[in-house]
Coordinates of C-alpha atoms in Angstrom, one line a residue:
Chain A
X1 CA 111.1 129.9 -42.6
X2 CA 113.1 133.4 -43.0
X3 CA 115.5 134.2 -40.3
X4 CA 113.3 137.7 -39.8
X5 CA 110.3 135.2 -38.7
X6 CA 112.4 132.9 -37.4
X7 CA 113.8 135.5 -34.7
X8 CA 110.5 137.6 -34.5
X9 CA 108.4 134.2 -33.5
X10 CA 111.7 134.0 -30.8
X11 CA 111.4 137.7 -29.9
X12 CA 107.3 136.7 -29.5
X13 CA 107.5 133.6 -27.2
X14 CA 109.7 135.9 -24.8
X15 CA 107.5 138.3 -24.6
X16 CA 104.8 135.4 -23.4
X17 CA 107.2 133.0 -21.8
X18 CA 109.7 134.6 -20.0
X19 CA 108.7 133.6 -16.8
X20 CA 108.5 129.9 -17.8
X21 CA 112.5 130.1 -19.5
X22 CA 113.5 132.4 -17.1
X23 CA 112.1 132.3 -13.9
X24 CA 111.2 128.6 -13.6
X25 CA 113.3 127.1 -16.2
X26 CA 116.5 128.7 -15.2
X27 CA 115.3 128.7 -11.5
X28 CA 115.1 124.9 -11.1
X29 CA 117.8 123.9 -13.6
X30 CA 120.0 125.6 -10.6
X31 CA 118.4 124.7 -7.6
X32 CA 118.1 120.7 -8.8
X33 CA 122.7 121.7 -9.7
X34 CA 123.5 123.0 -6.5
X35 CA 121.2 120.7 -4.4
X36 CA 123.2 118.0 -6.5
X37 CA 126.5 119.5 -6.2
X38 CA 126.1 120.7 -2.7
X39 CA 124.4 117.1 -1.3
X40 CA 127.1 115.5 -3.9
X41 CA 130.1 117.5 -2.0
X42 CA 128.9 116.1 1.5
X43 CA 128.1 112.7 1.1
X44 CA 130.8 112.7 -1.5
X45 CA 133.7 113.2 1.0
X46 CA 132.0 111.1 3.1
X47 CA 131.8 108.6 0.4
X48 CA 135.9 109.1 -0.2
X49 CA 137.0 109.1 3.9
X50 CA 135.3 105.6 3.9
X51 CA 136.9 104.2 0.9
X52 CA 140.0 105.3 2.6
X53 CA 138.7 104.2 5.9
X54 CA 140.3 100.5 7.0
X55 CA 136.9 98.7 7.5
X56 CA 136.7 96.9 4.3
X57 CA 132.4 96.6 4.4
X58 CA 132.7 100.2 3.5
X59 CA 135.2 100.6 1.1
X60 CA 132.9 97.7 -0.7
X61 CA 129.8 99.4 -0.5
X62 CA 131.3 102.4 -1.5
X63 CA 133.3 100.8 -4.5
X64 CA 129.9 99.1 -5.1
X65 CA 127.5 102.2 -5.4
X66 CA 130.3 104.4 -7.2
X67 CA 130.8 101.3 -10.3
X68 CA 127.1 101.5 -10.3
X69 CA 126.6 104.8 -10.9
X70 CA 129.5 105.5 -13.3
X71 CA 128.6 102.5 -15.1
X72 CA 124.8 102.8 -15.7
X73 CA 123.0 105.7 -17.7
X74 CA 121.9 108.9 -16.0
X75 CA 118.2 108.6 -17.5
X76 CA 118.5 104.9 -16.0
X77 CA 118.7 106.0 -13.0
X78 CA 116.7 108.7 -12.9
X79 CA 113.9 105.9 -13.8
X80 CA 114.8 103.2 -11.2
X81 CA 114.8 106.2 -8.4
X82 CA 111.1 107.7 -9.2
X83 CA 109.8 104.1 -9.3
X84 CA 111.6 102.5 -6.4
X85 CA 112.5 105.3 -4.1
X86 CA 108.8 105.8 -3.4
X87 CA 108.4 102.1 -2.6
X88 CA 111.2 102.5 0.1
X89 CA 110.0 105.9 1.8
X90 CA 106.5 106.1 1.2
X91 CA 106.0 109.7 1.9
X92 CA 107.8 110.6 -1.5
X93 CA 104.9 108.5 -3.3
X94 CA 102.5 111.7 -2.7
X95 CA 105.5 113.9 -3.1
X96 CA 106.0 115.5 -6.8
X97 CA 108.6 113.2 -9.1
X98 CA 111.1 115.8 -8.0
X99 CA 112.1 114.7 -4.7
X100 CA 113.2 111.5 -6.3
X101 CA 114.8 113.1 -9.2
X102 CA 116.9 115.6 -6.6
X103 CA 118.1 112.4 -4.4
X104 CA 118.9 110.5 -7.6
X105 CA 121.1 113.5 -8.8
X106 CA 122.7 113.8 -5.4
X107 CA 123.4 110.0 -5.7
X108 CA 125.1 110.3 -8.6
X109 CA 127.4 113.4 -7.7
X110 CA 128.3 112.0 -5.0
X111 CA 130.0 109.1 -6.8
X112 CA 131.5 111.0 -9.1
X113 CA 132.7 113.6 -6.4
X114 CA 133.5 111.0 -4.2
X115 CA 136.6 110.2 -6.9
X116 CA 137.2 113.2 -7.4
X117 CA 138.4 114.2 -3.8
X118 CA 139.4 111.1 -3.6
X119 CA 142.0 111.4 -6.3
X120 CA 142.6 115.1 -4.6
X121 CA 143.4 113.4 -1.1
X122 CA 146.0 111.1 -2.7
X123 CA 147.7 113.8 -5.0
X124 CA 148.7 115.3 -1.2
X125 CA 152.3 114.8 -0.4
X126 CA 152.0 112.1 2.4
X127 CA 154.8 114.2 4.1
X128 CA 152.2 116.6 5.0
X129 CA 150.2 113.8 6.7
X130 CA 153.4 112.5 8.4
X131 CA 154.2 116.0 9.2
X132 CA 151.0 116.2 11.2
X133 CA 151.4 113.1 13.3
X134 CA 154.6 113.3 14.3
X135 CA 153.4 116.5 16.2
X136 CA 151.2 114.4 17.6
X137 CA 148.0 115.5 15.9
X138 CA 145.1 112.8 15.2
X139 CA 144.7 111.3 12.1
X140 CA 141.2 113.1 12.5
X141 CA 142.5 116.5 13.2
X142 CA 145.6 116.1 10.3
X143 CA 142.7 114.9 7.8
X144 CA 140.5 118.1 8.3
X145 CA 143.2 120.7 9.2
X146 CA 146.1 119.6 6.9
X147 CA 144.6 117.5 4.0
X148 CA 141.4 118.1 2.7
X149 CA 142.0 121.9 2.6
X150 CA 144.8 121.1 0.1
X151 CA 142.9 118.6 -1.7
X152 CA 140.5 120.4 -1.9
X153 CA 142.3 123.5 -3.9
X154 CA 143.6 121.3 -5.8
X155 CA 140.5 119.6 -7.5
X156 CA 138.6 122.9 -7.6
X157 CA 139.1 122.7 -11.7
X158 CA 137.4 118.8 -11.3
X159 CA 134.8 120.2 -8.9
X160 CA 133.4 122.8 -11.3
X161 CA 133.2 120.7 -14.6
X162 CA 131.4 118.5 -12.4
X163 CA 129.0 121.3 -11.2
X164 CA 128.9 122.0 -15.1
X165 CA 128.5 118.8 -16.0
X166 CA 125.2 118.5 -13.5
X167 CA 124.0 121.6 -14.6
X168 CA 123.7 120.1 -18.1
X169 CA 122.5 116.8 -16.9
X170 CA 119.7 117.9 -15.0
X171 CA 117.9 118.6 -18.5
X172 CA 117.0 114.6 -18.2
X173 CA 114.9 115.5 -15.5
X174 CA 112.6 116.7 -18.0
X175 CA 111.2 113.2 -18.7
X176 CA 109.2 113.6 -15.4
X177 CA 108.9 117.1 -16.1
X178 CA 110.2 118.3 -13.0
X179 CA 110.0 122.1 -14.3
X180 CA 113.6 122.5 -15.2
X181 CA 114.5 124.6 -18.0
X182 CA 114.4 121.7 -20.8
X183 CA 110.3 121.2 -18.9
X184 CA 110.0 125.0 -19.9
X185 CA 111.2 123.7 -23.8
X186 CA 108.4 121.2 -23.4
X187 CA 106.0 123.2 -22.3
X188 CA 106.0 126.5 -24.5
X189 CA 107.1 124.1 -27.2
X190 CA 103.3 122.2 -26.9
X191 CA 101.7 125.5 -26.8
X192 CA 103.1 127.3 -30.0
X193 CA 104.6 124.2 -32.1
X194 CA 107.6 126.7 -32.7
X195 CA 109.9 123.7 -31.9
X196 CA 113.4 125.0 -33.9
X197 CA 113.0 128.8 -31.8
X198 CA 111.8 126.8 -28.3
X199 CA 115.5 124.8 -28.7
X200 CA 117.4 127.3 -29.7
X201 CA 116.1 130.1 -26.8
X202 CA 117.0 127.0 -24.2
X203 CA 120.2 126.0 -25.7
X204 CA 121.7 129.8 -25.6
X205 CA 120.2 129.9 -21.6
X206 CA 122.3 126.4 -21.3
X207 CA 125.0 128.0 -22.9
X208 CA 125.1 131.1 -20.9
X209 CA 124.7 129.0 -17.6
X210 CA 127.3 127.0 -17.9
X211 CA 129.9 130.3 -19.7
X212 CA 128.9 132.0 -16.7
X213 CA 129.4 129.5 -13.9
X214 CA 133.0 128.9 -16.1
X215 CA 134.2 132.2 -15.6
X216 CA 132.9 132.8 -11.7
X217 CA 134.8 129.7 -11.0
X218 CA 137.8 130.8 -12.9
X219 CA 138.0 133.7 -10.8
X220 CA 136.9 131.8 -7.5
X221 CA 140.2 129.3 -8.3
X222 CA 142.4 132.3 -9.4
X223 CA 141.6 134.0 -5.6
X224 CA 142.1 130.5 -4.4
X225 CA 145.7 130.0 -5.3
X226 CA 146.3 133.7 -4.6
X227 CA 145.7 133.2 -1.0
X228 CA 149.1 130.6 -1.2
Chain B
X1 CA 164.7 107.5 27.9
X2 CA 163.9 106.5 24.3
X3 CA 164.4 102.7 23.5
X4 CA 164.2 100.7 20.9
X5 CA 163.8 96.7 21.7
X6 CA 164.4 94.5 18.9
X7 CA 163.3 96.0 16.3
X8 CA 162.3 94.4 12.7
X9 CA 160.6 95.8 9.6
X10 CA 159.9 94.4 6.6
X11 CA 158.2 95.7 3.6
X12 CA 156.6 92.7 1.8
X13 CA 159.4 90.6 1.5
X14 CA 162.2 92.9 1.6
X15 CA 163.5 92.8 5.3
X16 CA 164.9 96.7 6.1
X17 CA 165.7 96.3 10.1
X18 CA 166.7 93.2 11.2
X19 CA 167.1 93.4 14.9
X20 CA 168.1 96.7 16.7
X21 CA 168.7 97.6 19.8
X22 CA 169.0 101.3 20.8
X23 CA 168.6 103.1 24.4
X24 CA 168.4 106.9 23.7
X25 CA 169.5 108.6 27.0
X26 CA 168.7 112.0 28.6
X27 CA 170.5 114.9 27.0
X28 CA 172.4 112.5 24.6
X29 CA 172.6 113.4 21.1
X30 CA 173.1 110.1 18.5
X31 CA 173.8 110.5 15.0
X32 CA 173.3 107.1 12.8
X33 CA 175.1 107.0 9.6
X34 CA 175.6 104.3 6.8
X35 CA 174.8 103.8 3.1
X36 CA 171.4 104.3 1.9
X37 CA 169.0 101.6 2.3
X38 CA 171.1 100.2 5.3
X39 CA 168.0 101.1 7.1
X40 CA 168.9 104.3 8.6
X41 CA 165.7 106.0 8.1
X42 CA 163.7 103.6 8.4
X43 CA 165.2 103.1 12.3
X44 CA 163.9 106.7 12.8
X45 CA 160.6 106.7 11.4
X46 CA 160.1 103.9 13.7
X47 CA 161.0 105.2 16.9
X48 CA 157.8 107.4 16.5
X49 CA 155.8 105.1 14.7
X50 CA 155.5 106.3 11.2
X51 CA 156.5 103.0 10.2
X52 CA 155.2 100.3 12.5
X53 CA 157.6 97.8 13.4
X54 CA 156.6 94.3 12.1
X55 CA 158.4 92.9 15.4
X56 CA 160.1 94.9 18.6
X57 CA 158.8 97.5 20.9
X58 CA 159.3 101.2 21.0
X59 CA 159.8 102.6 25.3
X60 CA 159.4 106.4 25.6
X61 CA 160.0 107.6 29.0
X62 CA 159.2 104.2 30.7
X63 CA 155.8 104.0 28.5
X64 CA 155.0 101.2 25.9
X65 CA 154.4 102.8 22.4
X66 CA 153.5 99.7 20.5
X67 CA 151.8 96.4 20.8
X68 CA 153.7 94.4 23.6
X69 CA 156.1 91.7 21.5
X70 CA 156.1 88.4 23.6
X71 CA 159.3 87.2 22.1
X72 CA 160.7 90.1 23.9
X73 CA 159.4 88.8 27.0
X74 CA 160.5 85.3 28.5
X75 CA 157.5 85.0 31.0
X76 CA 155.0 85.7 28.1
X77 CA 156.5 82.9 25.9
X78 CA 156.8 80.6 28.8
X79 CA 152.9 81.1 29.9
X80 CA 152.0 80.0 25.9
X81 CA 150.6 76.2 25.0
X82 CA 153.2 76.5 22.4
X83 CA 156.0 76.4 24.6
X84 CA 154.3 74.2 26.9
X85 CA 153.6 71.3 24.6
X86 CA 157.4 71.9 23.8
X87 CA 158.4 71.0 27.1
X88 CA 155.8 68.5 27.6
X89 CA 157.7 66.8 24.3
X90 CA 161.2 67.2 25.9
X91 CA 162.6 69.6 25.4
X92 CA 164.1 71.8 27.8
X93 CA 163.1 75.6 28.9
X94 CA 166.3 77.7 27.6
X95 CA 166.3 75.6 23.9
X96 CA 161.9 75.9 23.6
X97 CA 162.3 79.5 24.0
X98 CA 165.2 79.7 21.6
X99 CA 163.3 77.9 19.2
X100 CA 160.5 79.9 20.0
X101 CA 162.2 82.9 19.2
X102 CA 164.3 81.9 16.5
X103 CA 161.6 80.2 14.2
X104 CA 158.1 82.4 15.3
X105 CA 156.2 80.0 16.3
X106 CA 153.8 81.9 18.4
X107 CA 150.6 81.8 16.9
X108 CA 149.4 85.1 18.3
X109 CA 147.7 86.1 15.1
X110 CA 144.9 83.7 15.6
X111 CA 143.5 84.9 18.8
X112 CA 143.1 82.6 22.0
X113 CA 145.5 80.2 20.0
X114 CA 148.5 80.6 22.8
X115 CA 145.6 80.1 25.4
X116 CA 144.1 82.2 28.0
X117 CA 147.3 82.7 30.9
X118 CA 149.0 84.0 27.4
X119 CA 146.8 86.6 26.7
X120 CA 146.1 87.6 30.3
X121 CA 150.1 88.1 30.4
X122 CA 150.2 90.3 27.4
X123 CA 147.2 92.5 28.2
X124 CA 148.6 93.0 31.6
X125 CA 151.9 94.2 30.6
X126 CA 149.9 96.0 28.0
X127 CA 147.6 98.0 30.4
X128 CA 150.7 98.6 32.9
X129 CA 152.6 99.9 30.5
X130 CA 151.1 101.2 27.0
X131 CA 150.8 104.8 26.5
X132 CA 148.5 106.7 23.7
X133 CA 150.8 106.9 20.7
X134 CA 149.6 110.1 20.0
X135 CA 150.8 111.5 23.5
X136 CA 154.0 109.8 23.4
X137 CA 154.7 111.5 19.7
X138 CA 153.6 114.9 21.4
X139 CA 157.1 114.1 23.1
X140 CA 159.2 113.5 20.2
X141 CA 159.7 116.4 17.3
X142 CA 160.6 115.1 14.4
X143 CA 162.4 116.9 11.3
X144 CA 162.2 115.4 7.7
X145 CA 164.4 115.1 4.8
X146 CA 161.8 117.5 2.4
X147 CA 160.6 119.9 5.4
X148 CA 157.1 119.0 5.1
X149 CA 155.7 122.2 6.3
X150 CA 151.7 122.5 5.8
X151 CA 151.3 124.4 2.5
X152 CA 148.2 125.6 3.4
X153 CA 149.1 127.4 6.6
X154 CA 151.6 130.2 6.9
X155 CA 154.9 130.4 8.8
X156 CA 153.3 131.2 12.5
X157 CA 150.2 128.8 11.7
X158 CA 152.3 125.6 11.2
X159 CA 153.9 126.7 14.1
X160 CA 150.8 127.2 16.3
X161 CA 148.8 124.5 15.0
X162 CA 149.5 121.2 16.9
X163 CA 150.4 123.3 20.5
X164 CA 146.9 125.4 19.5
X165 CA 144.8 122.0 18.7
X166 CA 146.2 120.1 21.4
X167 CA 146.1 122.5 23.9
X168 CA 142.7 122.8 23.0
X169 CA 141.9 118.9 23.5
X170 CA 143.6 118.6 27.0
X171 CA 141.3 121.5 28.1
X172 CA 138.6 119.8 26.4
X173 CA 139.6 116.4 28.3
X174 CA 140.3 118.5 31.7
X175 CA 136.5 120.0 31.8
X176 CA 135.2 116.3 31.2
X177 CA 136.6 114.9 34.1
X178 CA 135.3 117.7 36.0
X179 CA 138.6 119.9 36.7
X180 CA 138.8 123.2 37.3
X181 CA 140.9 125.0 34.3
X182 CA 141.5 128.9 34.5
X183 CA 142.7 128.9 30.9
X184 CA 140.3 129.4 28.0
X185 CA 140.7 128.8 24.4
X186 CA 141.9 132.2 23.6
X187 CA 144.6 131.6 26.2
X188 CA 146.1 129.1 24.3
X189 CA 145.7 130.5 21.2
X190 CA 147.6 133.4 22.7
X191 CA 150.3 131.5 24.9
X192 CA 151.1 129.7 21.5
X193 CA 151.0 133.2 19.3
X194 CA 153.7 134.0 21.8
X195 CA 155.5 131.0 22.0
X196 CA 155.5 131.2 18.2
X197 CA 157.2 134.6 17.5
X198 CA 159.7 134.2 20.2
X199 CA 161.0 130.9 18.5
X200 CA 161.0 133.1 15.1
X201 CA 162.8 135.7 16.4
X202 CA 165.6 132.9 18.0
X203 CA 166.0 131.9 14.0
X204 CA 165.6 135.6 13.1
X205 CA 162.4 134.9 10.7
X206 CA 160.1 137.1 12.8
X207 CA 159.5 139.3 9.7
X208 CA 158.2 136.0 7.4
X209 CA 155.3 135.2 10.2
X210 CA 153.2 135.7 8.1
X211 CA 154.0 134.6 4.6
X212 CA 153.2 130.8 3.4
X213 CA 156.0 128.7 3.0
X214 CA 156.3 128.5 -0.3
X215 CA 157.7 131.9 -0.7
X216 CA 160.6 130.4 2.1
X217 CA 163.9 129.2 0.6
X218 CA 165.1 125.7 1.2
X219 CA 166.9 126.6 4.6
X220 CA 164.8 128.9 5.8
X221 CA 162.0 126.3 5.3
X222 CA 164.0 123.5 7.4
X223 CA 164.5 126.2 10.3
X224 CA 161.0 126.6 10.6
X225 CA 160.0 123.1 10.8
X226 CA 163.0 122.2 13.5
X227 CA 161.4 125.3 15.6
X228 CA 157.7 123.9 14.5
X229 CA 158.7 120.6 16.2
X230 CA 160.2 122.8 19.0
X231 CA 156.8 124.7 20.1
X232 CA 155.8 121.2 21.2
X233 CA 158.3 121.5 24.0
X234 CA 159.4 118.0 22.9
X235 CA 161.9 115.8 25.4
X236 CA 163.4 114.3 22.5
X237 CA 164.3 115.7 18.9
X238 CA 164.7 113.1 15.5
X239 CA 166.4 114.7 12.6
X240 CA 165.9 112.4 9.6
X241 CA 168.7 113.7 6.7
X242 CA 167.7 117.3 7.6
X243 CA 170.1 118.5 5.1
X244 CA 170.0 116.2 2.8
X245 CA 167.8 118.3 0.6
X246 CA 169.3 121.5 0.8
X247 CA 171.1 123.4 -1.5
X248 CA 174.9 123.7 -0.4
X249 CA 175.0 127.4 0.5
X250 CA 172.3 126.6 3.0
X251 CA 173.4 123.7 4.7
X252 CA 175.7 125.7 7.4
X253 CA 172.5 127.5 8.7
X254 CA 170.5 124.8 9.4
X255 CA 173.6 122.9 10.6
X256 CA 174.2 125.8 13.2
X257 CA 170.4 125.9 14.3
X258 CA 170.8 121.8 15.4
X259 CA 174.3 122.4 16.9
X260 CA 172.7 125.2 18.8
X261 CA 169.9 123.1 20.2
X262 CA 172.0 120.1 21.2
X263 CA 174.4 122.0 23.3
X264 CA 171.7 123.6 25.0
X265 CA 171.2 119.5 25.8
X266 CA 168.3 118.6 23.6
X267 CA 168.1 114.4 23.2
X268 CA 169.1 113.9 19.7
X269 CA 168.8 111.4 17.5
X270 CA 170.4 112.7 13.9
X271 CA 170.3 110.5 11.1
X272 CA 172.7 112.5 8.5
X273 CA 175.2 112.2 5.5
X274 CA 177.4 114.9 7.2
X275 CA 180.7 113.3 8.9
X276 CA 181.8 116.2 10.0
X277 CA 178.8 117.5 11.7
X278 CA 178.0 113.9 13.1
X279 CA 181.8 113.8 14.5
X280 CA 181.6 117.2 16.2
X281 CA 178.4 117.3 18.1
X282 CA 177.4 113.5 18.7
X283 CA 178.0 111.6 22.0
X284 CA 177.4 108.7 20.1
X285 CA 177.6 107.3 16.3
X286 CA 175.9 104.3 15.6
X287 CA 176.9 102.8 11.6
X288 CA 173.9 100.7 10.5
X289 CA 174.8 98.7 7.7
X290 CA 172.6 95.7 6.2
X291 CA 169.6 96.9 8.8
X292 CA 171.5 96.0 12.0
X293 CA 174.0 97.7 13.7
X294 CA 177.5 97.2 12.9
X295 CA 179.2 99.5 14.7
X296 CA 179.0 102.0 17.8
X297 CA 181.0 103.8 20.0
X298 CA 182.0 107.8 20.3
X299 CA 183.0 109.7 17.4
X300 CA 186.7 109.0 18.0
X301 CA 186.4 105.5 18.1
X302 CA 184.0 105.3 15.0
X303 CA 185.7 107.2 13.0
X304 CA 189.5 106.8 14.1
X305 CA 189.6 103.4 15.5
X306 CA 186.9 101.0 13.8
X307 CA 187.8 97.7 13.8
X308 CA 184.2 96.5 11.7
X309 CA 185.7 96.2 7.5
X310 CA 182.4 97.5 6.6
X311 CA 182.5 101.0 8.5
X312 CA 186.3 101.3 7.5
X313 CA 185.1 100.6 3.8
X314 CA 182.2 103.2 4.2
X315 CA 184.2 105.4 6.0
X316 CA 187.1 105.6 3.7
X317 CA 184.6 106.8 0.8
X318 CA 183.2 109.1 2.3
X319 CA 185.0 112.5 2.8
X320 CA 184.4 114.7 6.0

């Protein structure tokens, strides 16, 4: 194999497959991150008030499904949700693999987002808390109004390795081929056996994914600390 | 008009406040002063409940801030079995509720232990008297040490914020009981935009309204938070060590803000390392030492005429 053939045979499968990389690879490789990372942002502060919440059932659960999650394989548990979460809501069961997949992925950013703020909530100056309610402010009101807006500028650099980190993790979907863009590698790969070009046309879309989401949220973070 | 009943807090094992007793009154202004960790602070921070008392109560303006104490109240102890199957045993009222008091033996934690007059008694001074800590705070500003103003909100927001959202709330509260209210939610906003500037302009930082408070220096940054505490229109003002982390050259102008506020016959209560200042404007110095209070009286006799070694020895090394 030549590197001429080798990038006319990649130069080829674009021409045919573009759609399938492009389109659908690249389009459900970042719906499946920012369903994840969006579902992962909600549930995951959720997930961090209750641990800091007094009502020790919740902190355990919560302590309970984050160890879990940080402490089993991803592909694990993409497995144990498609087999069990149709058991438990039996509409999924005549529902494509990827609703499973998506609520496995939100699962699992929410644990690890749910640390994240967490550590962002207690890297606040508990002055600022104090501040609040001795003005006579609810701890509710102090939380959202005071808190978590500084928390939350201050994990924005955590927030968007994880978002990078799910971008990149979503390609284990691909064992239920769920259509992401590693599916689209399967996929053109069983139609043309041109295995080394299929990788290396998905590894540079990867690549650029993630460079690009780098930089916006470099800039996002610069504006950020701008505004104080 | 503030009053503090007995107060004790320990942290763990350490005990910080060992018994105090303090009445605040109207238009007095009380500056506490001692060594640090002779619980100074820590008497402060209590008064509006960022630090929960382990025993004692807290009275604002006649209302209740924290749980009612029964050692605090001779009826409540007498109406408990423990106390009871003392006397049933022999031993006489005054020495049961001494030793009652003096060794704990109320068994309060376990509920229904003391039996059921003793709890009726305690809810029912509890219901008479117990006001929303958050509404009895809304009556006390308080100043810290390191400013704490909200990074994340600039000069006139961490002004407006608690009088905006708590305006907002009472409005919210007055519509569900079915009042009439002619004020809407942009009237507040706007009362409190007001109220806001004019306080600025009093510390003549009308011109930083709208910068964050990081760009403030040190003394700039305590003025706002005294006049932050101000927009509350508070009946009673706590300073904990409000220049204790100032640069020198910026001490006088916070000094002169507080000075101004107390002779226009704020309620004070100034904990501070500053002799001087505490000499000139208080009615009233209190010297903690060892978390009770060792000595108390009017400038002149505290600092001129102390008879308590451990004030003369603090006093002496200190200069003012």
């Amino acid at each position: 194999m030549t590197l001429g053939s080798f990038l006319t045979n990649i130069i080829n499968i674009m021409a045919k497959y573009w759609q399938v990389f492009l389109l659908r690879g690249i389009g459900y490789t970042l719906l499946l991150s920012i369903i994840a990372v969006a579902g992962g942002a909600f549930f995951g502060s959720i997930f961090a008030l209750l641990k800091r919440s007094r009502i020790v059932v919740f902190k355990a659960i919560i302590s309970a499904i984050v160890s879990v999650v940080r402490g089993t394989p991803m592909l694990l548990q993409l497995y144990i949700g498609v087999f069990v979460f149709p058991m438990i809501i039996p509409k999924l069961a005549s529902l494509p693999y990827i609703y499973s997949v998506t609520i496995v992925l939100i699962i699992n950013s929410s644990a690890y987002v749910s640390e994240i703020i967490r550590s962002g909530i207690e890297a606040v100056d508990p002055g600022q808390m104090e501040a609040a309610r001795s003005l006579g402010l609810t701890q509710h009101t102090a939380m959202l109004s005071i808190v978590l807006p500084q928390a939350i500028k201050n994990i924005l650099p955590a927030l968007g390795n994880e978002f990078i980190m799910v971008v990149k993790e979503t390609s284990l979907a691909s064992t239920f081929f769920v259509g992401e863009l590693m599916t689209s590698y399967l996929l053109v790969k069983g139609n043309t056996y041109l295995t080394m070009e299929c990788l290396f046309i998905v590894g540079v879309l990867y690549f650029a994914l993630t460079f690009i989401l780098s930089k916006g949220l470099a800039a996002w973070e610069r504006r950020m600390k701008a505004h104080a | 008009m503030l009053e503090v009943n007995g107060i004790y807090k320990n942290f763990g094992d350490l005990q910080v406040l060992k018994g105090v007793h303090l009445n605040v009154e109207k238009g007095e202004v009380v500056s506490i002063i001692g060594v640090s960790g002779s619980g100074k602070s820590t008497l402060l921070r209590c008064m509006n409940l960022l630090e929960e008392p382990t025993f004692g109560e807290v009275w604002m303006e006649g209302r209740l801030m924290t749980p009612v104490d029964p050692y605090l109240h001779e009826d409540v102890i007498r109406a408990s079995n423990t106390f009871k199957k003392l006397v049933a045993d022999g031993m006489n009222d005054t020495d049961a509720i001494h030793k009652i008091k003096d060794e704990d033996l109320l068994k309060e934690k376990r509920k229904g232990a003391e039996g059921a007059e003793y709890a009726a008694l305690m809810q029912k001074i509890y219901d008479e008297n117990h006001i929303d800590i958050n509404l009895g705070r809304q009556k006390m500003g308080m100043v810290f040490q390191n400013f704490n103003l909200f990074n994340n909100k600039t000069v006139k927001e961490n002004i407006t914020l608690a009088p905006v959202k708590i305006g907002k709330q009472r409005l919210k509260a007055a519509k569900k009981r079915g009042e009439k209210t002619v004020k809407t939610p942009a009237d507040i906003e706007a009362e409190a935009n007001a109220r806001a500037m004019q306080l600025l302009e009093r510390i003549g930082l009308q011109d930083k309204a709208d910068v964050y408070p990081s760009t403030l220096s040190g003394g700039q940054r305590q003025r706002v938070a005294i006049i932050r505490a101000l927009a509350m229109d508070p009946d009673v003002m706590l300073f904990d060590e409000p220049t204790s982390a100032l640069d020198p050259e910026m001490v006088g102008e916070v000094l002169d803000l507080i000075k101004d506020l107390v002779r226009s016959g704020m309620t004070s209560v100034i904990v501070t390392h500053e002799m001087g200042f505490a000499k000139e404007v208080s009615d009233r110095v209190i010297f903690m030492h060892d978390g009770v209070i060792a000595e108390e009286g009017t400038p002149d006799q505290v600092f001129n005429h102390t008879k308590n070694p451990r004030c003369k020895e603090f006093l002496s090394k200190v200069l003012y």
